[in-house]
Coordinates of C-alpha atoms in Angstrom, one line a residue:
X1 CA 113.6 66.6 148.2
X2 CA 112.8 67.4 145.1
X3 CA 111.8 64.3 143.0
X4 CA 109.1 64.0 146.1
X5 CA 108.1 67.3 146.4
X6 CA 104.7 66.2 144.6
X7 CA 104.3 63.0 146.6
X8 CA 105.2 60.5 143.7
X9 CA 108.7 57.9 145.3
X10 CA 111.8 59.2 143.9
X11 CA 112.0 55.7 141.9
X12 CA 109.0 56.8 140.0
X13 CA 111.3 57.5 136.4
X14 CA 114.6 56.0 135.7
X15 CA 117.1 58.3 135.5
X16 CA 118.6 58.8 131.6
X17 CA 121.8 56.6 131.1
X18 CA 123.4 59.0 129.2
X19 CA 122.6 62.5 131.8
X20 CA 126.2 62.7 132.4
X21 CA 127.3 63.4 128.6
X22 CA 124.5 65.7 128.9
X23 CA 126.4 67.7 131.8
X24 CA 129.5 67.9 129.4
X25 CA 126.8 69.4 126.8
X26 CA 125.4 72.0 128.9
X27 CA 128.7 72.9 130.6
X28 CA 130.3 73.6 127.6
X29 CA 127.7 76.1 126.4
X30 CA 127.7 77.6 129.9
X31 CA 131.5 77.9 129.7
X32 CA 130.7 79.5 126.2
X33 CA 128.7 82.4 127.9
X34 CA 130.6 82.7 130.4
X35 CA 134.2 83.3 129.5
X36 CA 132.8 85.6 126.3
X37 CA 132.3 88.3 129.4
X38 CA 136.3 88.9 129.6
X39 CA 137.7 86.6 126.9
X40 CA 138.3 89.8 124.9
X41 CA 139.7 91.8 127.6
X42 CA 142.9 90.7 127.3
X43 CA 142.5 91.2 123.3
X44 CA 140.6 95.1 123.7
X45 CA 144.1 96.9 123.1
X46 CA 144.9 94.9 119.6
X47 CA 141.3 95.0 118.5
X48 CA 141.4 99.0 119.4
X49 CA 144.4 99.7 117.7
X50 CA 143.4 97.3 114.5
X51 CA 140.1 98.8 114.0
X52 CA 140.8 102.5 115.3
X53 CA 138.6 103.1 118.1
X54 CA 138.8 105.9 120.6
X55 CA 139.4 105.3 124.3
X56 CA 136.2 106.6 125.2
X57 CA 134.6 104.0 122.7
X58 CA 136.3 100.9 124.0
X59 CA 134.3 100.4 126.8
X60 CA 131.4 99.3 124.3
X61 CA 132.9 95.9 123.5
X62 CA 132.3 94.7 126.9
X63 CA 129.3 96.6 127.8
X64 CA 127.6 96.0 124.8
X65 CA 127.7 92.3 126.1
X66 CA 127.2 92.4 129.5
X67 CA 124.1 95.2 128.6
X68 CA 121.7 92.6 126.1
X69 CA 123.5 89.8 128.4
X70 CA 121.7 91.0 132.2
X71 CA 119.2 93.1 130.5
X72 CA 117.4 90.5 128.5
X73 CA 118.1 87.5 130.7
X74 CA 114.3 87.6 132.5
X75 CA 113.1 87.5 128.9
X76 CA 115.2 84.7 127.8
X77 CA 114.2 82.4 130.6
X78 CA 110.4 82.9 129.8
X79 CA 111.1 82.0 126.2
X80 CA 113.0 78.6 127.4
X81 CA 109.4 78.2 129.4
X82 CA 107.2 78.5 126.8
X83 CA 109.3 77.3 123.9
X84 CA 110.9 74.3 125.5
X85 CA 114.7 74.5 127.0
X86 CA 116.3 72.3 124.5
X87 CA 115.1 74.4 121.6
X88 CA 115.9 77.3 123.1
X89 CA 119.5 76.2 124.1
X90 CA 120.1 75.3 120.3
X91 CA 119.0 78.2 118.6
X92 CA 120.7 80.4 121.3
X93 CA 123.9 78.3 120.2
X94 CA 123.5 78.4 116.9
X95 CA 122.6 82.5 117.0
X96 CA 125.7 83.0 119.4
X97 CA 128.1 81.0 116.8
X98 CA 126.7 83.0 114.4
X99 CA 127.3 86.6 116.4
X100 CA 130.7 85.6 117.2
X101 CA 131.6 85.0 113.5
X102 CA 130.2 88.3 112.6
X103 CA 132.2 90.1 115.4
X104 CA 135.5 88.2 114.3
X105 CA 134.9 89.4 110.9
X106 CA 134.2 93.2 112.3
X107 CA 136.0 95.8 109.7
X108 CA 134.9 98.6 111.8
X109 CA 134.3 99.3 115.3
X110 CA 130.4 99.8 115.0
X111 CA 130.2 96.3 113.4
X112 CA 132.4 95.1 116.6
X113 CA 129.5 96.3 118.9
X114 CA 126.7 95.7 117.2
X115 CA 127.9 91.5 116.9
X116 CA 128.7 92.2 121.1
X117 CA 125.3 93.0 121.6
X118 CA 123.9 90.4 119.4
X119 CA 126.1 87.7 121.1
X120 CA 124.2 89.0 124.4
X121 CA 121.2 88.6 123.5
X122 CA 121.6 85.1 122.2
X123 CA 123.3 84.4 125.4
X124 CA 120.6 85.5 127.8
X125 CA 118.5 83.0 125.7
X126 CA 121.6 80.6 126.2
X127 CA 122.4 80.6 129.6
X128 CA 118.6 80.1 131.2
X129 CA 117.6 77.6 129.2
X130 CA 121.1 75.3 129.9
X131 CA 120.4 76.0 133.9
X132 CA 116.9 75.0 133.8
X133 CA 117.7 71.7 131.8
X134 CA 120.6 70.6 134.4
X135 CA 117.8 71.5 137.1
X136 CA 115.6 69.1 135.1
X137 CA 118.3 66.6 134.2
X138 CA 119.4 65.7 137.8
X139 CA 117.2 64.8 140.2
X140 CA 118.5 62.5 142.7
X141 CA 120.3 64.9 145.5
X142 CA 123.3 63.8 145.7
X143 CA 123.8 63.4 142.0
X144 CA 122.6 67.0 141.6
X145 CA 124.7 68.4 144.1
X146 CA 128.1 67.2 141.9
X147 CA 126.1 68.4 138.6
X148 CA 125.9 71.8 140.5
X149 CA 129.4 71.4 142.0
X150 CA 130.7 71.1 138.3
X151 CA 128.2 73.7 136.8
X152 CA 128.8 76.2 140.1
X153 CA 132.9 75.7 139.3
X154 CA 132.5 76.8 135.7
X155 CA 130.1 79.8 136.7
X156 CA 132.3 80.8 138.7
X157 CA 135.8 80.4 137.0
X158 CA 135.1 80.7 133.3
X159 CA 135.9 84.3 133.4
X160 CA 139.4 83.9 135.1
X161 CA 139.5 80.5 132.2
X162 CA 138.7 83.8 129.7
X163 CA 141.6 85.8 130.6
X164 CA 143.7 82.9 130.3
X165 CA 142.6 81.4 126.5
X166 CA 141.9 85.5 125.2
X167 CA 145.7 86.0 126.4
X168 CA 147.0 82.8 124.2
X169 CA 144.4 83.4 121.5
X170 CA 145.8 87.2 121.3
X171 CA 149.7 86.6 121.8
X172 CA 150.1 83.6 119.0
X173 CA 147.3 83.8 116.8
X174 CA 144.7 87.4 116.6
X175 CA 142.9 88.9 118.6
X176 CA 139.6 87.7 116.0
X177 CA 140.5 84.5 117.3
X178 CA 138.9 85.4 120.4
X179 CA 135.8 85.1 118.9
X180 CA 136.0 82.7 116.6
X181 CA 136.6 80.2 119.1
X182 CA 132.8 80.3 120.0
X183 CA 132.0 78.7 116.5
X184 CA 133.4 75.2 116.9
X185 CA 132.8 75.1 120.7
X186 CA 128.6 75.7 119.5
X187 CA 129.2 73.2 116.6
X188 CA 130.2 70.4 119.0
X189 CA 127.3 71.6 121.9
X190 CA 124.7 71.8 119.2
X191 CA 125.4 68.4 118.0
X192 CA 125.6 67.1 121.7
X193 CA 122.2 68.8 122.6
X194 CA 120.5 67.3 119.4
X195 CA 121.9 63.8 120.8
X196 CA 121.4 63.6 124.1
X197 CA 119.3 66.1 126.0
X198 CA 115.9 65.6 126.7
X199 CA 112.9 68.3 127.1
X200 CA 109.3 68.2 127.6
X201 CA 108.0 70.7 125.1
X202 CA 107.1 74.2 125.9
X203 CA 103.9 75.7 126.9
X204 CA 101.9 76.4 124.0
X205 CA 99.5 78.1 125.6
X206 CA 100.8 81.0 127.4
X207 CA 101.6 83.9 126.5
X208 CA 104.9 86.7 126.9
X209 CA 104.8 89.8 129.3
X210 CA 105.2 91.9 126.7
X211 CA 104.8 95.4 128.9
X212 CA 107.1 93.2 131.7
X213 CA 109.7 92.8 128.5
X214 CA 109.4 96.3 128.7
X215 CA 109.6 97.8 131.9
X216 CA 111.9 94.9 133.5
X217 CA 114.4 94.8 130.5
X218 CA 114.6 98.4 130.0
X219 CA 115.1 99.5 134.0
X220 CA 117.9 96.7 134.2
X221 CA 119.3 98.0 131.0
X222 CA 119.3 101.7 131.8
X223 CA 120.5 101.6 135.5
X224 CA 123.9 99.3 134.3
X225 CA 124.6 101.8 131.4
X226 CA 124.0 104.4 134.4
X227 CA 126.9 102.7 136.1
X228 CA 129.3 102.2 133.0
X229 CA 128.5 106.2 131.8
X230 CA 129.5 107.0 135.6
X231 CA 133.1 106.4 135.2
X232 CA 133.8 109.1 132.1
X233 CA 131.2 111.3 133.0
X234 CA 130.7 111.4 136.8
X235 CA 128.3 110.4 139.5
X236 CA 126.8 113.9 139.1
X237 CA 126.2 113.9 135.5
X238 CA 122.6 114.6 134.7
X239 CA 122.8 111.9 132.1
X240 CA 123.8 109.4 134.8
X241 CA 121.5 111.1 137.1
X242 CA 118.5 110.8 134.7
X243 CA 119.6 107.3 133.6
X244 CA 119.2 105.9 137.1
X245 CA 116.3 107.6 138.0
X246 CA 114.5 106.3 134.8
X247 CA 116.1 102.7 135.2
X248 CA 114.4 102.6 138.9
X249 CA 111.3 104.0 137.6
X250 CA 111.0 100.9 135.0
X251 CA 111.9 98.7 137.4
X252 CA 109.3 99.9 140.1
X253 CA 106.5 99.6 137.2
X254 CA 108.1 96.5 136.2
X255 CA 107.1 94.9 140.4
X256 CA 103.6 96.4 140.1
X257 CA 102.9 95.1 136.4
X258 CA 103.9 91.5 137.7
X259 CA 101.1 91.9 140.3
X260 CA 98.7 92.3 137.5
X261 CA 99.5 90.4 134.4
X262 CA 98.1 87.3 133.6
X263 CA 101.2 85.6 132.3
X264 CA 103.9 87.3 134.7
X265 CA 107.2 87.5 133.9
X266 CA 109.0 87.1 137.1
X267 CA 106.2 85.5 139.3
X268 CA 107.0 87.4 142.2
X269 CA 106.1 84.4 144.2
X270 CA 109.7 83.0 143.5
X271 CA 111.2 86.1 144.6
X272 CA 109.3 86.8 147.4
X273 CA 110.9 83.5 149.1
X274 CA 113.0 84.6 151.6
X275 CA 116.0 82.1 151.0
X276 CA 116.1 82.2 146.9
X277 CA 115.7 86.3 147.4
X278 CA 119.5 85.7 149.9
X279 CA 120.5 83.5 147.4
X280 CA 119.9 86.0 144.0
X281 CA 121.4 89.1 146.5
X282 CA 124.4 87.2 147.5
X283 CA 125.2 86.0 143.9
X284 CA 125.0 89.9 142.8
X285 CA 126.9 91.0 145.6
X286 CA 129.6 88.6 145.7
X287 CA 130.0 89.4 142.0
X288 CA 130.3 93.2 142.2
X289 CA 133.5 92.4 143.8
X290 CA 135.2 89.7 141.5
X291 CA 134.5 90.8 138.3
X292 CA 135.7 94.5 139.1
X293 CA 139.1 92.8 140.6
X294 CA 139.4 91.1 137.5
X295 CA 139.7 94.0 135.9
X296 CA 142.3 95.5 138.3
X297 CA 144.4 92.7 138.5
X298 CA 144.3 92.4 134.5
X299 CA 146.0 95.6 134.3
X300 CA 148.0 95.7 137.4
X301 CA 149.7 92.6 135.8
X302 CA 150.2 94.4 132.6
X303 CA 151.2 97.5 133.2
X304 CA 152.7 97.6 136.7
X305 CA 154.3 94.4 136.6
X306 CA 155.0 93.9 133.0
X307 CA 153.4 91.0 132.0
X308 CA 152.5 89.5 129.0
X309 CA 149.0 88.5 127.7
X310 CA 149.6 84.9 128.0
X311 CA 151.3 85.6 131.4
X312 CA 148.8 87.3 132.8
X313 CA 146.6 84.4 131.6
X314 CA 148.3 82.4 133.8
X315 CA 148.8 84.4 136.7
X316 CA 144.6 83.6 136.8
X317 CA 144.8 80.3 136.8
X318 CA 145.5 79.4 140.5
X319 CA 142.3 81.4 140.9
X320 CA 140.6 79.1 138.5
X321 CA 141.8 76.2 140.3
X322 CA 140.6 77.7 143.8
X323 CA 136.9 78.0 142.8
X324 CA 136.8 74.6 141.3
X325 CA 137.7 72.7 144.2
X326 CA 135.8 74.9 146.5
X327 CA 132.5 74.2 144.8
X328 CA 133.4 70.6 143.9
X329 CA 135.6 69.1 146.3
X330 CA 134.2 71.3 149.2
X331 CA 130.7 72.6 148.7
X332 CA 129.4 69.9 146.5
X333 CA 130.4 67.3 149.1
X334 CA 129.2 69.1 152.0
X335 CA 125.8 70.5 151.1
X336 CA 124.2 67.4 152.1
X337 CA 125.4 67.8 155.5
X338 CA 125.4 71.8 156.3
X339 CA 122.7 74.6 155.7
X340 CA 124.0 76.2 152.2
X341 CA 124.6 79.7 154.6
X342 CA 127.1 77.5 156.3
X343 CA 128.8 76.9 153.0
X344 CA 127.8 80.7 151.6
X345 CA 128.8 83.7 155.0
X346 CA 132.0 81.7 155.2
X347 CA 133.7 81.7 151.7
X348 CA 132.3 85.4 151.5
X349 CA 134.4 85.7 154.7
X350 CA 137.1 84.0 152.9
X351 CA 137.3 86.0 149.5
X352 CA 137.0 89.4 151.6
X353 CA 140.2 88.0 153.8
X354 CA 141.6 87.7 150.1
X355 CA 140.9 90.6 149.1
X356 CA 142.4 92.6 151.8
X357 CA 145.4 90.8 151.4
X358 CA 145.5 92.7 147.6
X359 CA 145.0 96.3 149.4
X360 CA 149.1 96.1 150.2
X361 CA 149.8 95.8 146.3
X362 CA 152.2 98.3 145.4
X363 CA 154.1 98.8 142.2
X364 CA 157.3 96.3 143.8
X365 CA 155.0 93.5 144.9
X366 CA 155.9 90.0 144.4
X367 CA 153.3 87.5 142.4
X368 CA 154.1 84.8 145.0
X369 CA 154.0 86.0 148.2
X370 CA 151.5 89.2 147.8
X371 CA 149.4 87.7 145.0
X372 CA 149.0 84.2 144.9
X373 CA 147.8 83.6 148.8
X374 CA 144.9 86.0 148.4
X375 CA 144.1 84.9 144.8
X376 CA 143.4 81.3 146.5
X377 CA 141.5 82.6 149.4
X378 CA 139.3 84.6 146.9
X379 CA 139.0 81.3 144.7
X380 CA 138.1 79.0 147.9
X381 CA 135.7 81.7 149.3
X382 CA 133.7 82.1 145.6
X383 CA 133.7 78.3 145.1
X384 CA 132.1 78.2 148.2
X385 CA 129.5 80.7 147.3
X386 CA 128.6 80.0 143.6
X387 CA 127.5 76.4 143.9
X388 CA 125.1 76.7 147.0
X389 CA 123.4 79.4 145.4
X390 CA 122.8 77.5 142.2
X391 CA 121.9 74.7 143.9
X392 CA 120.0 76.3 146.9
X393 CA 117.8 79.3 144.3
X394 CA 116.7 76.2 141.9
X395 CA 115.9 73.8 144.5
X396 CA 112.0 72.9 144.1
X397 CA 111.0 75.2 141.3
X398 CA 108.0 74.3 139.9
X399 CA 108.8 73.0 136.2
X400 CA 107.4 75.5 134.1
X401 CA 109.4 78.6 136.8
X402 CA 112.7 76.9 136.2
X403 CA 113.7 78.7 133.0
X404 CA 112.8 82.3 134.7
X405 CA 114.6 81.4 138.3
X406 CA 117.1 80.3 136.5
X407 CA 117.2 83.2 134.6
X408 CA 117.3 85.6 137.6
X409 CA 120.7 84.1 139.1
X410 CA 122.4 85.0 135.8
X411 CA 121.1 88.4 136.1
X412 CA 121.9 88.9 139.2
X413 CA 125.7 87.5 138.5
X414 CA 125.8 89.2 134.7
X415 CA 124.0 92.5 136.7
X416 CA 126.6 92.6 139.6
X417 CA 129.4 92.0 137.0
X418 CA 128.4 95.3 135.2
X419 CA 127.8 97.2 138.5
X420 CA 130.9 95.8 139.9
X421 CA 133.3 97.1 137.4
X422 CA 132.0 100.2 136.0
X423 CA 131.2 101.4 140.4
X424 CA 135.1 99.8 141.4
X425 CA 136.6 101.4 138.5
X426 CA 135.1 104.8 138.9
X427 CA 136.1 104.5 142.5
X428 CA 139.8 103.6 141.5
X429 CA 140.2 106.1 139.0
X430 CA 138.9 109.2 140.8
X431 CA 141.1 108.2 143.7
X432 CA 144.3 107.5 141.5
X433 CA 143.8 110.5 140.0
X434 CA 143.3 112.4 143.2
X435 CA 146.6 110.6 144.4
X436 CA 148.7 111.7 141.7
X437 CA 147.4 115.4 142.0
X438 CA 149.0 115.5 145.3
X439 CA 152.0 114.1 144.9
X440 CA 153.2 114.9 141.4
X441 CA 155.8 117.4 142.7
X442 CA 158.7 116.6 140.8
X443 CA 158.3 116.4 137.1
X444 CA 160.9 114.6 136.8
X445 CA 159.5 111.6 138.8
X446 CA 155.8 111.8 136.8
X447 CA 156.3 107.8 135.4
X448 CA 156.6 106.5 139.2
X449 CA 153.5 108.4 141.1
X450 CA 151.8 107.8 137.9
X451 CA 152.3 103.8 138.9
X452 CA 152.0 104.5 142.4
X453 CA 148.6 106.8 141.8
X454 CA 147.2 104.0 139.3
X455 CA 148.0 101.6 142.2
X456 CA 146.8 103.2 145.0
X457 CA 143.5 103.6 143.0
X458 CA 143.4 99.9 142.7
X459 CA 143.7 99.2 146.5
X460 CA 141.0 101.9 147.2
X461 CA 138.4 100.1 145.4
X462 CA 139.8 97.0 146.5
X463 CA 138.9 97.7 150.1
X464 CA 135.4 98.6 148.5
X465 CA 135.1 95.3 146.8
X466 CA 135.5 93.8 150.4
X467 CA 133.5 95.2 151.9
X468 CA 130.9 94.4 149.7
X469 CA 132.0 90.6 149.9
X470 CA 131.2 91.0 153.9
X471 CA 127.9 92.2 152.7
X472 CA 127.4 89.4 150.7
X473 CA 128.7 86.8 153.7
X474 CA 125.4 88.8 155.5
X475 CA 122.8 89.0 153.3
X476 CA 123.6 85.1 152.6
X477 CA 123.7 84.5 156.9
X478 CA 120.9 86.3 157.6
X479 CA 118.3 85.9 154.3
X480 CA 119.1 82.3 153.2
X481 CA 117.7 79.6 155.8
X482 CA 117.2 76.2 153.7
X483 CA 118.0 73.4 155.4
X484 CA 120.5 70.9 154.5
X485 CA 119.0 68.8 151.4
X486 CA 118.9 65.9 153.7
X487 CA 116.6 67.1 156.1
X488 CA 114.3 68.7 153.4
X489 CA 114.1 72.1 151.9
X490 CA 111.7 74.7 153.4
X491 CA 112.0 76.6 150.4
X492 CA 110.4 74.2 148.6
X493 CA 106.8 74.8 149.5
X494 CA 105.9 77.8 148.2
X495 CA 107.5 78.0 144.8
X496 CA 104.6 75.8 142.9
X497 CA 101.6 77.8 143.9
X498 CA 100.0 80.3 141.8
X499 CA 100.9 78.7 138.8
X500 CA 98.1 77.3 136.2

């Protein structure tokens, strides 16, 4: 287990009284991060319209995000190492309040992106540092299975919880509200973290990657704009073309740098473990397909079925509920018992099931007997998923690797978010428009197959996004083979050597 995994009795330091308040702490900035992916999703047509954007532009609020967000995460997890996590977690609070007060004060559209970007990168030095301090918070097993059960539920729903608060923020108040909201949310978590969490300090002594900074961040960076300039310009485009070739490039210098620098940033020793390697490809996989039907089901709600912001808010929220109690009331109380892939290949098997369920949407479908069942499977089936492989990928990390392990599960999630929608939606909106080419016979009936094409589109990529989710049910089978916490981790072994 892991407070033995150095031979010293698990009784050997008192756990802190007040760990708990500390959850609430780190949860909250977590939640933060999290929901700032789609908050403004719901909020992108008023913000468009207020500060005249074109359509092609748009897309830059959100990628802007999720670009510093996954590309700069490996980076921000070394700098929670060598700083110390609770300094880190505070200044990336304080610099993410700060970035969402610019971007609610945005007069033009530049200014909107450019505070997007900077509230990514202030995130990807966030998010790290508040995973490695619940790692180093909770150490007793079954304690830290219901801290990951928590932290695993809020991973996994606070961008479904986004849709809901950017719809309320957007219908009754403005759609600036949906960044301002960040300010006295990082207000309250800095003044929790100053009060309650605990760190060692950093480690004075070593040094960054500089050229893995380079190479790592920069092949992450240019492969996920390949993907989000694929939709406008086509998989054939030589900019999307050259932007992929360079982005594996990087990251094929990036693996042989890390062989050879003295201070690595992503000691390959964690990754070369064969369960945290399932664990990192499952999150990333399983992800490709949520956050691209998030973005489907946003619209399908909206403009097929009419809904309003706050209604579509709340059309999520049985979602929400689904992936809490999956990874608390299910996962978190039955990883002691099962192997995680006994938790993982089924709830992948379970959100696919959902999924399918969505490929029968058409522009009459009902919210309660064509929606709702599969948005619960899906919600079960990513509960199921998301907490294992927090718990499972962090399990016996040496101290000074937990910033940077922690670090590669949110790049793989914020990764496979940005390669999930920009690959689904390409997918959807090549095969709507192919759909409405053949059918569009009668001008006269142009609004229907419009809906009809636009819909079809969606169930395409939907069957995509399954597919996928198997994958991920697979990969999480056949790659991830920890044990049940209980019977000890083999996992565990490895991870500390190597390190000075």
């Amino acid at each position: 287990m892991n407070v033995t995994r150095t031979g010293e009795p698990a009784q050997a330091a008192d756990p802190d009284p007040r760990r708990w308040w500390g959850l609430v702490i780190i949860a909250l900035a977590q939640l933060m991060v999290v929901l700032d992916a789609t908050i403004v999703n719901i909020a992108l047509p008023s913000a468009q319209e207020d500060l005249g954007m074109t359509d092609g532009n748009r897309q830059w609020v959100i990628t802007a995000y999720t670009l510093a967000f996954g590309g700069l995460l490996l980076l921000g997890g070394r700098i929670a190492d060598l700083v110390g996590r609770k300094r880190t977690f505070v200044i990336g609070l304080v610099g993410f309040a700060a970035a969402s007060a610019l971007g609610g004060a945005a007069t033009t559209s530049g200014m909107l992106f450019g505070a997007r970007a900077l509230q990514g990168v202030f995130a990807a030095v966030l998010a790290p540092s508040a995973l490695s301090l619940l790692t180093t918070t909770f150490t007793d097993p079954k304690e830290r299975g219901k801290a990951f059960g928590i932290y695993g539920a809020l991973a996994g729903s606070g961008s479904a919880i986004g849709f809901i608060v950017g719809g309320l923020l957007t219908e009754y108040l403005d759609w600036r509200w949906c960044l301002y909201v960040n300010v006295p949310i990082a207000v309250v978590a800095v003044i929790g973290a100053l009060a309650l969490l605990h760190d060692s300090p950093g480690h004075a002594g070593a040094r960054l990657d500089v050229p893995g900074v380079l190479l790592g961040c920069g092949g992450l960076v240019a492969i996920v704009y390949g993907f989000a300039e694929a939709e406008p310009r086509g998989w054939t485009d030589p900019m999307v073309i050259a932007l992929f070739a360079t982005g594996v490039a990087l990251l094929a210098g990036f693996v042989w740098w890390q062989t050879r620098a003295p201070v690595p940033l992503l000691p390959l020793h964690i990754v070369k473990d064969r369960t945290r390697a399932g664990c990192f490809l499952t999150m990333a996989l399983a992800v490709i397909g949520m956050f691209g039907l998030f973005l489907f089901m946003t619209y399908y709600l909206q403009v097929i079925l009419d809904y309003s912001p706050v209604m579509t808010g709340l059309a999520f929220l049985p979602l929400t509920a689904a992936i809490i109690i999956g990874s608390t009331q299910i996962a978190a109380r039955l990883l002691d018992h099962v192997a995680p892939r006994l938790l993982m290949a089924p709830g992948a098997l379970l959100a696919a099931v959902g999924m399918v369920l969505l490929t029968r949407l058409t522009v009459h479908s009902s919210y309660a007997t064509d929606i709702l069942p599969a948005l619960i499977l899906m919600g079960l089936g990513m509960g199921l998923i998301f907490m294992p492989v927090f718990a499972t990928a962090t399990a016996g990390v040496a101290p000074q690797d937990s910033g940077v392990t922690s670090a590669t599960i949110n790049t793989s999630q914020q990764v496979g978010g940005s390669i999930g929608t920009a690959l689904l939606n390409t997918i959807a909106t090549t095969s709507s428009a192919a759909y409405i080419t053949a059918h569009l016979t009668d001008p006269a009936q142009r609004d229907l197959v419009t809906k009809e094409g636009i819909v079809h589109g969606y169930t395409v990529a939907i069957w995509w996004a399954a597919a996928i989710m198997l994958l991920a049910g697979l990969v999480a089978a056949l790659m991830v083979t920890a044990k049940p916490p209980k019977h000890g981790a083999p996992q565990e072994a490895p991870v500390p050597e190597k390190v000075a």
